[in-house]
XYZ file of C-alpha atoms in Angstrom:
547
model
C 122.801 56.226 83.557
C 119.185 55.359 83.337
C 117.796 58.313 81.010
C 114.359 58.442 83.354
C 116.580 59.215 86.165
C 117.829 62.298 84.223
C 116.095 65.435 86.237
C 113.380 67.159 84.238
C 115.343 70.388 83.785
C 117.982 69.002 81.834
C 115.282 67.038 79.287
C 114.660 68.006 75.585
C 110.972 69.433 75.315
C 110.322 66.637 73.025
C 107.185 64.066 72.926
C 108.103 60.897 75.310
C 111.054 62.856 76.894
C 109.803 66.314 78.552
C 106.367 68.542 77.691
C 106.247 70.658 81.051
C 103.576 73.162 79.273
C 101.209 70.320 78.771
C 98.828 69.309 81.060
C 96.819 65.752 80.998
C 93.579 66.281 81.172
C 92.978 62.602 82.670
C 94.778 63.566 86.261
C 92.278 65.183 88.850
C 92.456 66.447 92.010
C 95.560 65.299 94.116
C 96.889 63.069 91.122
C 97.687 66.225 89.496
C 100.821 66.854 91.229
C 102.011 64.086 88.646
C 101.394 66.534 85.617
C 105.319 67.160 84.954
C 105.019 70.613 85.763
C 104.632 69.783 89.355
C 107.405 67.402 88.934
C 109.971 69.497 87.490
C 109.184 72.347 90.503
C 109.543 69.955 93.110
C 113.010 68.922 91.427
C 114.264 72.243 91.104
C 113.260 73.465 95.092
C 115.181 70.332 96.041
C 118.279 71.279 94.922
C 117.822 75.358 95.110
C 119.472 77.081 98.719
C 116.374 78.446 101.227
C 117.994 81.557 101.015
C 118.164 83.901 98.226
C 122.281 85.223 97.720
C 123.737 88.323 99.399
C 124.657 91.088 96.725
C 128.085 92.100 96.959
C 129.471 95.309 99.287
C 128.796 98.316 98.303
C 125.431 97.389 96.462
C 122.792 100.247 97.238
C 119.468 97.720 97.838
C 115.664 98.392 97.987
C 113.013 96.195 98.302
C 109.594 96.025 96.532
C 106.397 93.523 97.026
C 104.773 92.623 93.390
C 100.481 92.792 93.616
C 100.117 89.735 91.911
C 102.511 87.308 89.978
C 105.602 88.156 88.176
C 107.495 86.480 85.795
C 110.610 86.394 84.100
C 110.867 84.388 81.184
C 114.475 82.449 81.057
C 113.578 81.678 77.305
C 114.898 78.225 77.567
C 112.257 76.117 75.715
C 109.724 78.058 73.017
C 106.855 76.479 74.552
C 107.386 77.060 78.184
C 107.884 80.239 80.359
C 110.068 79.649 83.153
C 112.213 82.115 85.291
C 115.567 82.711 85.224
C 116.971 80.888 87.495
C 120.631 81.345 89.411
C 123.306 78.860 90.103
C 122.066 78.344 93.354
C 118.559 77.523 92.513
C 116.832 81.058 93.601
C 114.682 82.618 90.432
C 115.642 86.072 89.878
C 115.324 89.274 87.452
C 118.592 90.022 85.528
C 120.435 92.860 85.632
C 120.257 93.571 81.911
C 116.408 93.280 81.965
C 116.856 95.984 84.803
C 118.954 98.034 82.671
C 116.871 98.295 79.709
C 114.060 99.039 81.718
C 116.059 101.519 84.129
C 117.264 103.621 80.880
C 113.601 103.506 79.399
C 112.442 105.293 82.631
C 115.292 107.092 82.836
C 114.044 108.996 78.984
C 111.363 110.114 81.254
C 112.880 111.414 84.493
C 116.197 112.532 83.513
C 116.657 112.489 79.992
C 120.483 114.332 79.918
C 121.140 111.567 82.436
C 121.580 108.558 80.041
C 124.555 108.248 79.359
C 125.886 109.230 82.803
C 123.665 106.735 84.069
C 123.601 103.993 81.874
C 126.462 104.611 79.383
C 125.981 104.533 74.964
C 127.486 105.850 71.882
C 129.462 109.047 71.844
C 131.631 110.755 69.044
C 134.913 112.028 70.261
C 137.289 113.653 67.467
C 134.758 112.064 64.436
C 135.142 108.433 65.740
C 132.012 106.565 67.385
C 133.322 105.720 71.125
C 131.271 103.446 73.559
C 131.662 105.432 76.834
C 130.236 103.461 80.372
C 127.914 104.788 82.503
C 128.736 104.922 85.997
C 125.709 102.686 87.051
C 125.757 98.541 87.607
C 122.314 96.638 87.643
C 122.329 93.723 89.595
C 118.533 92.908 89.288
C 116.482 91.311 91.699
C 116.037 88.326 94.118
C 112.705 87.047 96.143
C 113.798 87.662 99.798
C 110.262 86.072 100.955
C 109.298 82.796 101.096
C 108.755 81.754 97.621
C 108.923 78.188 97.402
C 105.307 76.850 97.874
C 105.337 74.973 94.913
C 101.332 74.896 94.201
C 101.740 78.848 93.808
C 104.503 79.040 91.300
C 102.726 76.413 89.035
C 100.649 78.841 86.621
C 98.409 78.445 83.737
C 98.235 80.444 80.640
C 95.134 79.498 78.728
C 94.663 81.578 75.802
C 90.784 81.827 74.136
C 90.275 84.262 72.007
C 89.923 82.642 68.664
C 87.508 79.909 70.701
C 85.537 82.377 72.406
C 85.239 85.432 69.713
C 85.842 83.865 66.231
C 84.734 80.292 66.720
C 87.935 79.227 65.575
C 89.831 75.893 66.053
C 90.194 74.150 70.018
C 91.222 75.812 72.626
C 93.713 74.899 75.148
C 95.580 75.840 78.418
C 99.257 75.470 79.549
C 101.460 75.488 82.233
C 103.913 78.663 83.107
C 106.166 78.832 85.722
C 106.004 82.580 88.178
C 106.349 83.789 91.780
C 103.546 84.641 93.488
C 103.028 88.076 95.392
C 106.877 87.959 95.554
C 109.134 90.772 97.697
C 112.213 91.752 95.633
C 115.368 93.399 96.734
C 116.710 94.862 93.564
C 120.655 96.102 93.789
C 122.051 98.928 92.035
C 126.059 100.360 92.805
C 128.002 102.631 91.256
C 131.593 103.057 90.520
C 131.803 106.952 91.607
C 130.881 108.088 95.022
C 127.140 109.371 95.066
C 125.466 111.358 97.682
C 122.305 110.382 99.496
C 120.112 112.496 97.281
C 121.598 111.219 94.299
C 120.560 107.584 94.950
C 117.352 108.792 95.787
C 116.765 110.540 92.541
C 118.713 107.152 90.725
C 115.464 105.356 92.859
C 113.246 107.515 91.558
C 113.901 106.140 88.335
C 114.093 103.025 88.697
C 110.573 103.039 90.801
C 109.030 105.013 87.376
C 110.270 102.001 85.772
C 108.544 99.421 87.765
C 105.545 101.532 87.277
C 105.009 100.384 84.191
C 105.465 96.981 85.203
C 108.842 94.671 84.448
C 109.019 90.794 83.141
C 106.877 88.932 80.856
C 103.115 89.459 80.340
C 102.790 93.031 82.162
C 99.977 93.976 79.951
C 97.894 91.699 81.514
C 98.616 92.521 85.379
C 101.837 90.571 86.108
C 105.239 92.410 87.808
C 103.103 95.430 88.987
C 103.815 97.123 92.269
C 101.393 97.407 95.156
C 101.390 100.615 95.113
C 102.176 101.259 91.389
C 103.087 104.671 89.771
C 102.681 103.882 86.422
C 101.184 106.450 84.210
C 97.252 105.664 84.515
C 94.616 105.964 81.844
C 91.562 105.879 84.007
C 91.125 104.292 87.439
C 88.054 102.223 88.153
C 86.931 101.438 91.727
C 84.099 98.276 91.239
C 82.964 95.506 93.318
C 81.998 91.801 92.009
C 81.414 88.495 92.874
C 81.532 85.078 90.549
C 83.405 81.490 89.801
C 86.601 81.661 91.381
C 89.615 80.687 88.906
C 91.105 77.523 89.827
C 94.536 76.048 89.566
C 95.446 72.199 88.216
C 95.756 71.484 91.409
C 92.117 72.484 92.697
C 93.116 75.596 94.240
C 91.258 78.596 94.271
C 93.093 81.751 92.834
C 91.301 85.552 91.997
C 93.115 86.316 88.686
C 93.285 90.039 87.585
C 94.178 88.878 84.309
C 90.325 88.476 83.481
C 90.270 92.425 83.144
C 92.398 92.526 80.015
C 90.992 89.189 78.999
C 87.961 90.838 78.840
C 88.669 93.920 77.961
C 90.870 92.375 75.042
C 87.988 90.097 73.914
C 85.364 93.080 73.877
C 87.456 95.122 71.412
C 87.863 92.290 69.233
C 84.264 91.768 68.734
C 83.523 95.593 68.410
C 85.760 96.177 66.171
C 84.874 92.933 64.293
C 81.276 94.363 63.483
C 82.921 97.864 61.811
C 85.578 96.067 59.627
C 87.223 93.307 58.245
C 89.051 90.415 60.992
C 92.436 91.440 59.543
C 91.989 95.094 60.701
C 90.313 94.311 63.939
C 93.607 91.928 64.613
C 95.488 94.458 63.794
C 94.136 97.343 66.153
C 93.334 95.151 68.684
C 97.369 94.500 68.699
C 98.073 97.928 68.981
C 96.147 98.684 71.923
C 96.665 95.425 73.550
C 99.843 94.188 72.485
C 100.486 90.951 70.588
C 102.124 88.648 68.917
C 102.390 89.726 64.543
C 103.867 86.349 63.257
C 107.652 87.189 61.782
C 107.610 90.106 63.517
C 107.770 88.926 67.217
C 105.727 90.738 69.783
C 104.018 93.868 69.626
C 103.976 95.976 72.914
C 100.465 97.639 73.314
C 100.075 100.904 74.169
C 97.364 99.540 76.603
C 97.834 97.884 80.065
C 95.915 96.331 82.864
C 96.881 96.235 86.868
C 94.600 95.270 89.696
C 94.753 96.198 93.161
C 92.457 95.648 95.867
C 93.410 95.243 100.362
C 93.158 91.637 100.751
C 90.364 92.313 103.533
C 88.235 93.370 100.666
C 88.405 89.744 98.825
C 86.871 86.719 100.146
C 87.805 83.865 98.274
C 85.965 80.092 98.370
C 86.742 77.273 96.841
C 84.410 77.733 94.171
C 83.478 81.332 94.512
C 85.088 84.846 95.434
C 83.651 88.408 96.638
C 85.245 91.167 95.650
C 84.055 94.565 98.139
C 86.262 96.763 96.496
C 89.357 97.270 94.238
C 90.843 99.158 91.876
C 91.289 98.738 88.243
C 93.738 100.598 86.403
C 94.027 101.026 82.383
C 97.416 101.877 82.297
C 99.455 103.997 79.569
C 102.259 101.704 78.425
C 103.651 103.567 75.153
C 101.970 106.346 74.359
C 103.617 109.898 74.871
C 101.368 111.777 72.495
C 98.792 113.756 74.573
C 95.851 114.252 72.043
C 96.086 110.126 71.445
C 95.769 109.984 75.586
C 92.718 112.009 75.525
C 91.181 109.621 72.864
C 92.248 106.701 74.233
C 90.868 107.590 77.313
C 87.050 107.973 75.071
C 87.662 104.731 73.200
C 88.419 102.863 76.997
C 85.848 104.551 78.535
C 83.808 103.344 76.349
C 84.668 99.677 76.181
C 84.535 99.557 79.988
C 80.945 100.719 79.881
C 79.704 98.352 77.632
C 81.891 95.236 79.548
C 80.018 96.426 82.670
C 76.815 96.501 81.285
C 76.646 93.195 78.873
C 79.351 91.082 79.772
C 81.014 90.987 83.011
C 85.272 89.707 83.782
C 86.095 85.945 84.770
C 84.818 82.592 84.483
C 80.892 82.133 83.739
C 80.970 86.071 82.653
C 78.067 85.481 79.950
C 75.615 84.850 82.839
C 73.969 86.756 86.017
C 75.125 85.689 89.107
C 72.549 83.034 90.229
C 73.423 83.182 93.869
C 71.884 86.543 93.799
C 69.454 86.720 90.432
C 68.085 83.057 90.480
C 64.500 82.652 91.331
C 65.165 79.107 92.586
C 66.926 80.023 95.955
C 67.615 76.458 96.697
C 69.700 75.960 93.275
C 72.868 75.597 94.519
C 75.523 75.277 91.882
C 77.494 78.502 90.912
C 77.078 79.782 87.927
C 77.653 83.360 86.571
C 79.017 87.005 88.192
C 77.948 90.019 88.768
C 79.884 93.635 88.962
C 78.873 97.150 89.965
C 81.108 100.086 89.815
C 81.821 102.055 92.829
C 82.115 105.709 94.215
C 82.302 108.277 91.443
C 82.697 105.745 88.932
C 78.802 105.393 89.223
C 78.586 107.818 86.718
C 79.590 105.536 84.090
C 76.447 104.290 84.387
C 74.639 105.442 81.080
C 70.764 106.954 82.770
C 68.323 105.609 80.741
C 64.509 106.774 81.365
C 63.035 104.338 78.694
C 63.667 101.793 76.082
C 64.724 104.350 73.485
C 67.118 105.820 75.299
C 68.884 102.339 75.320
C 68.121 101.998 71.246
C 69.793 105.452 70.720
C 73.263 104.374 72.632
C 74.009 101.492 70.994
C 73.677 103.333 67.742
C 75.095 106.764 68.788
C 76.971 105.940 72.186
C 78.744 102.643 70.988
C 78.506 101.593 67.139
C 78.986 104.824 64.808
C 81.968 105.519 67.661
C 83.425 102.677 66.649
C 83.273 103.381 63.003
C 84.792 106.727 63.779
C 87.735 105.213 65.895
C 88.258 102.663 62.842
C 88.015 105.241 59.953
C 89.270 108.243 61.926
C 91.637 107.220 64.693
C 93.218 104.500 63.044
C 93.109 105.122 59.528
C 91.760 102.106 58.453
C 88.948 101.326 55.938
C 85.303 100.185 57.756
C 83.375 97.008 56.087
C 79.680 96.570 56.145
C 80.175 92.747 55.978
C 82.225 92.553 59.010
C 84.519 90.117 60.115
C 82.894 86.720 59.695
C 82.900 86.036 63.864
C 80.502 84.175 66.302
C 80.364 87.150 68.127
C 81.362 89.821 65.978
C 79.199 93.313 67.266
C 77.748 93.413 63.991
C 73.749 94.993 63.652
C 72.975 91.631 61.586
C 74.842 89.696 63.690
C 73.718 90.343 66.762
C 70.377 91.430 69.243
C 70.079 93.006 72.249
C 67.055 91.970 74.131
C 65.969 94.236 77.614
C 63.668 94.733 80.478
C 63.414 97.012 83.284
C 62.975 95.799 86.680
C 62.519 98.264 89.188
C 63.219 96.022 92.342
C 66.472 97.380 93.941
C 66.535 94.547 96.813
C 65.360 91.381 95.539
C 65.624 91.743 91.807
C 65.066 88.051 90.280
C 66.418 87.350 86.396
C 63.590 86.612 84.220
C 66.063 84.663 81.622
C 68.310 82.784 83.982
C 65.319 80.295 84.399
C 65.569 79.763 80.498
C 69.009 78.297 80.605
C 67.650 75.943 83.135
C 63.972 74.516 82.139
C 61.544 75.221 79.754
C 60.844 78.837 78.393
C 57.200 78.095 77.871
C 55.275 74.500 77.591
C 57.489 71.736 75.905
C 59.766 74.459 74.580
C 63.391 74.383 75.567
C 66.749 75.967 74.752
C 68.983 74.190 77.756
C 72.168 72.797 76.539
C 71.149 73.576 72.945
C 73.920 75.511 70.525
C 71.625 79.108 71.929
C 72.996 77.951 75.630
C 76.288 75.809 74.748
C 77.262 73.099 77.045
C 80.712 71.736 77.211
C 83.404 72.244 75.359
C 80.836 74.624 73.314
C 80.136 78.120 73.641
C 76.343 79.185 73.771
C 75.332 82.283 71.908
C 73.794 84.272 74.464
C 74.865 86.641 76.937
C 72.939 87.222 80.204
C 73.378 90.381 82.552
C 71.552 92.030 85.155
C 72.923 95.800 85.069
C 72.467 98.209 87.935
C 69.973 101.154 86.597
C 70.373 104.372 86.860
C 68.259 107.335 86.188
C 69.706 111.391 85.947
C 67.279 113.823 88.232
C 68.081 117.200 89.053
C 72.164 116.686 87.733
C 72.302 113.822 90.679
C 72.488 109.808 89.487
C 68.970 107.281 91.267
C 69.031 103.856 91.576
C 66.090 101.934 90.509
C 66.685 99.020 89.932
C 68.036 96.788 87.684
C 67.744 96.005 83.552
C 68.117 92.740 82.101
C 69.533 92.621 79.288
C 69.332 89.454 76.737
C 72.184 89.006 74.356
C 71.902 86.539 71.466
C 74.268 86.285 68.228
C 71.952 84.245 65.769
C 73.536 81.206 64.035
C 73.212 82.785 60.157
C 74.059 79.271 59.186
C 71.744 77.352 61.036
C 69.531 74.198 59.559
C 67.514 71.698 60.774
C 66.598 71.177 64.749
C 68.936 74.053 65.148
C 66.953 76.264 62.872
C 63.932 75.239 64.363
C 65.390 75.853 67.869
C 66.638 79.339 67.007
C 63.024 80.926 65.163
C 61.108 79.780 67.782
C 63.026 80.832 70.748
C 63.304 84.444 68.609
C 59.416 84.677 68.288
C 59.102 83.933 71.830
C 61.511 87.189 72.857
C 59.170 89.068 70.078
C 55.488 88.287 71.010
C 55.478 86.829 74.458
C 58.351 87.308 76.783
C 59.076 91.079 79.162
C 61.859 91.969 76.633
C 61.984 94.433 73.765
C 64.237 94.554 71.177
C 66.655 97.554 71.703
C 69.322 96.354 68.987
């Protein structure tokens, strides 16, 4: 038999035979339903049946929709996530993965259940006995129509040593997963149970999809619609910016950015308090990880997304967001006084990703659909997000300029040299970690003006990335700006701006803030570039200096 004939899913993930996560940068547009990952899907729906199988009499069913994508990883190749697939072709979520997660929950709910439930170890007359529970998980199938083949084609593309540490390439994958799937999970029992037992044996198993089930919860996949996971904080926002796009050229809103963010944010705060190693290592505790030898580390942080599809417009190059939800969920922590600070150190992080940064693609600059002073400038570029409701009073009220000096010292860096030192236990380091865009006060400048125009509020920077600053003088596409393939050193944001009167939050306007990390390392035209762009901020631009 000709070995090209041989079907994709039966091929060695070798070089020349099979590399399903990689995807060639050289096919565009409709050619790239020839990357292999497209190839290998459209194999396997040939062969799988339309409809998902029946579970068995006397299998008690229920059926949940998933918000976003879910995944579970069939662990086949180490380089590509795939689902677990049945003999008839339909992915599905295995009964022990149920299990495990069902008896989790079940600690929770009813902890003198366990063993009824699920079964263990027990000691009868001195000898260890493994005694059955009286429960059978038969996981979960899709019962909607799952097959589109452009939507279970997913990309992983993982940054954070590119975009935080300016360290090595950068590069993104295929992953397989089902898109806003409805599953009918199956649970039976070999001892008669009454009505209001299986709803209380439902009960549990809905805690347990709470927290999310499958591969990569942390970051917003297998979460319900209507969740019940154990929330941190709940943040109602609105935003607009680049829309995410597939291989393929589709357009996809990705709730992943949050903990993207989020993660990325934490990294660099933490990376101007202490040493990389450290940061790393806290980082992975809150956000989960992988720690070399020792596998994955589950976080005791997650991130889910929800939002009424009404409220999301979504282009082929941009998407408005009128409202969702974003939830910081509580993944491992049962300790209530490490809730409570959590809840600070999130707070926290949240306030400053709203105010400096932004979530998604193009994050580092204002929307310029909205902020741009050339109206007719047509190419997207940038976001821009506002919280929502009560959440407004996240919104730090500054009066003046040294109100905004005193909270990045007391509101955001000695916090995070308390968290380090007393939260964590770790030792702080005045150096740093040795980052790009470590939040370090030598490292770093934070660059603001208040604009008091609520309507039409125009960015004074945005035309700096774009033409010159002042006569002859430049910083577009320089290593200040990046260009492709290289990341600029400058943030851009235009932040909503509040002021407190009489206990009740104003609007005024909007401040822009200017965020540069200075290349310490810098020579030549670089050099040159840097100082005089610096001394322009200093003696004739709008901005102060605030850090």
């Amino acid at each position: 038999m000709d070995a090209d004939r041989v079907p994709l899913a039966f091929r060695a993930q070798i070089e020349g035979r099979c590399q399903l996560q990689r995807i060639n940068p050289d096919l565009k547009g409709d050619e790239a339903a020839n990357n292999e990952a497209y190839i290998w899907v459209k194999e396997w729906l040939r062969g799988a049946l339309q409809d998902p199988p029946e579970f068995p009499e006397g299998v008690n069913t229920k059926e949940y929709q998933i918000s976003w994508r879910f995944v579970s990883n069939g662990g086949q190749d180490d380089s590509m996530i795939r689902p677990v697939i049945s003999g008839t072709g339909c992915p599905f979520y295995p009964g022990s993965s149920m299990k495990g997660a069902f008896r989790r929950a079940c600690k929770q709910v009813f902890p003198q259940r366990i063993l009824q439930y699920c079964g263990g170890e027990v000691v009868v007359e001195g000898t260890r006995q493994t005694q059955p529970g009286i429960l059978r998980f038969h996981g979960a199938y899709p019962v909607n129509d799952w097959k589109n083949k452009s939507d279970l084609v997913d990309v992983v593309h993982p940054q954070q040593h590119w975009q935080v540490e300016e360290q090595g390439a950068h590069s993104a994958f295929f992953m397989m997963s089902l898109f806003q799937p409805t599953l009918r999970f199956g649970i039976s029992s070999h001892q008669p149970l009454s009505e209001r037992e299986w709803g209380e044996i439902w009960q549990v198993w809905e805690t347990a999809l709470g927290y999310g089930i499958g591969s990569r919860v942390s970051a917003g996949y297998g979460h319900l619609i209507d969740s019940t996971a154990p929330r941190l904080l709940s943040i109602r926002l609105k935003g607009e910016g680049l829309i995410s796009r597939r291989v393929n050229g589709d357009g996809e809103f990705r709730p992943n950015v949050f903990k993207a963010a989020l993660r990325g944010h934490t990294l660099r705060l933490l990376g101007g308090v202490t040493t990389a190693e450290i940061a790393q290592t806290i980082t992975k505790r809150l956000w989960g990880g992988f720690a070399g030898r020792d596998g994955s580390v589950m976080g005791e942080l997650g991130v889910a997304f929800r939002c009424d599809r009404s409220q999301l417009d979504e282009g082929p190059q941009w998407f408005t967001l009128h409202e969702g939800q974003l939830d910081i969920l509580l993944l491992n922590v049962r300790d209530e006084e490490r809730r409570q600070r959590l809840r600070t150190f999130v707070i926290r992080l949240i306030k400053f990703s709203m105010m400096l940064g932004g979530f998604g693609k193009s994050w580092r600059r204002a929307s310029h659909r909205r902020f741009f002073s050339d109206k007719d400038y047509r190419r997207d570029i940038g976001c821009h997000w506002e919280f929502l409701g009560r959440e407004l009073g996240l919104y730090q009220p500054f009066r003046n300029l040294d109100d905004i000096r005193r909270y990045f010292v007391r509101g955001l860096y000695q916090p995070m040299q308390e968290w380090v030192t007393q939260d964590e236990g770790q030792r702080l380091d005045v150096r740093g970690a040795n980052w790009r865009e470590a939040w370090h006060p030598d490292r770093v400048q934070v660059w603001a003006r208040f604009d008091d125009d609520r309507e039409d509020a125009i960015s004074t920077a945005l035309d700096w990335f774009h033409r010159d600053y002042k006569s002859h003088c430049s910083i577009k596409q320089t290593h200040l700006t990046g260009k492709l393939n290289q990341i600029g050193r400058i943030w851009q944001r235009m932040s909503p701006w509040y002021i407190k009167r009489d206990g009740r939050l104003i609007r005024r306007g909007f401040i822009e803030f200017v965020t540069i990390f200075p290349n310490l390392q810098a020579t030549g035209n670089n050099l040159e570039i840097q100082q005089e762009f610096l001394q322009f901020l200093d003696e004739l631009s709008e901005f102060d200096r605030v850090w």
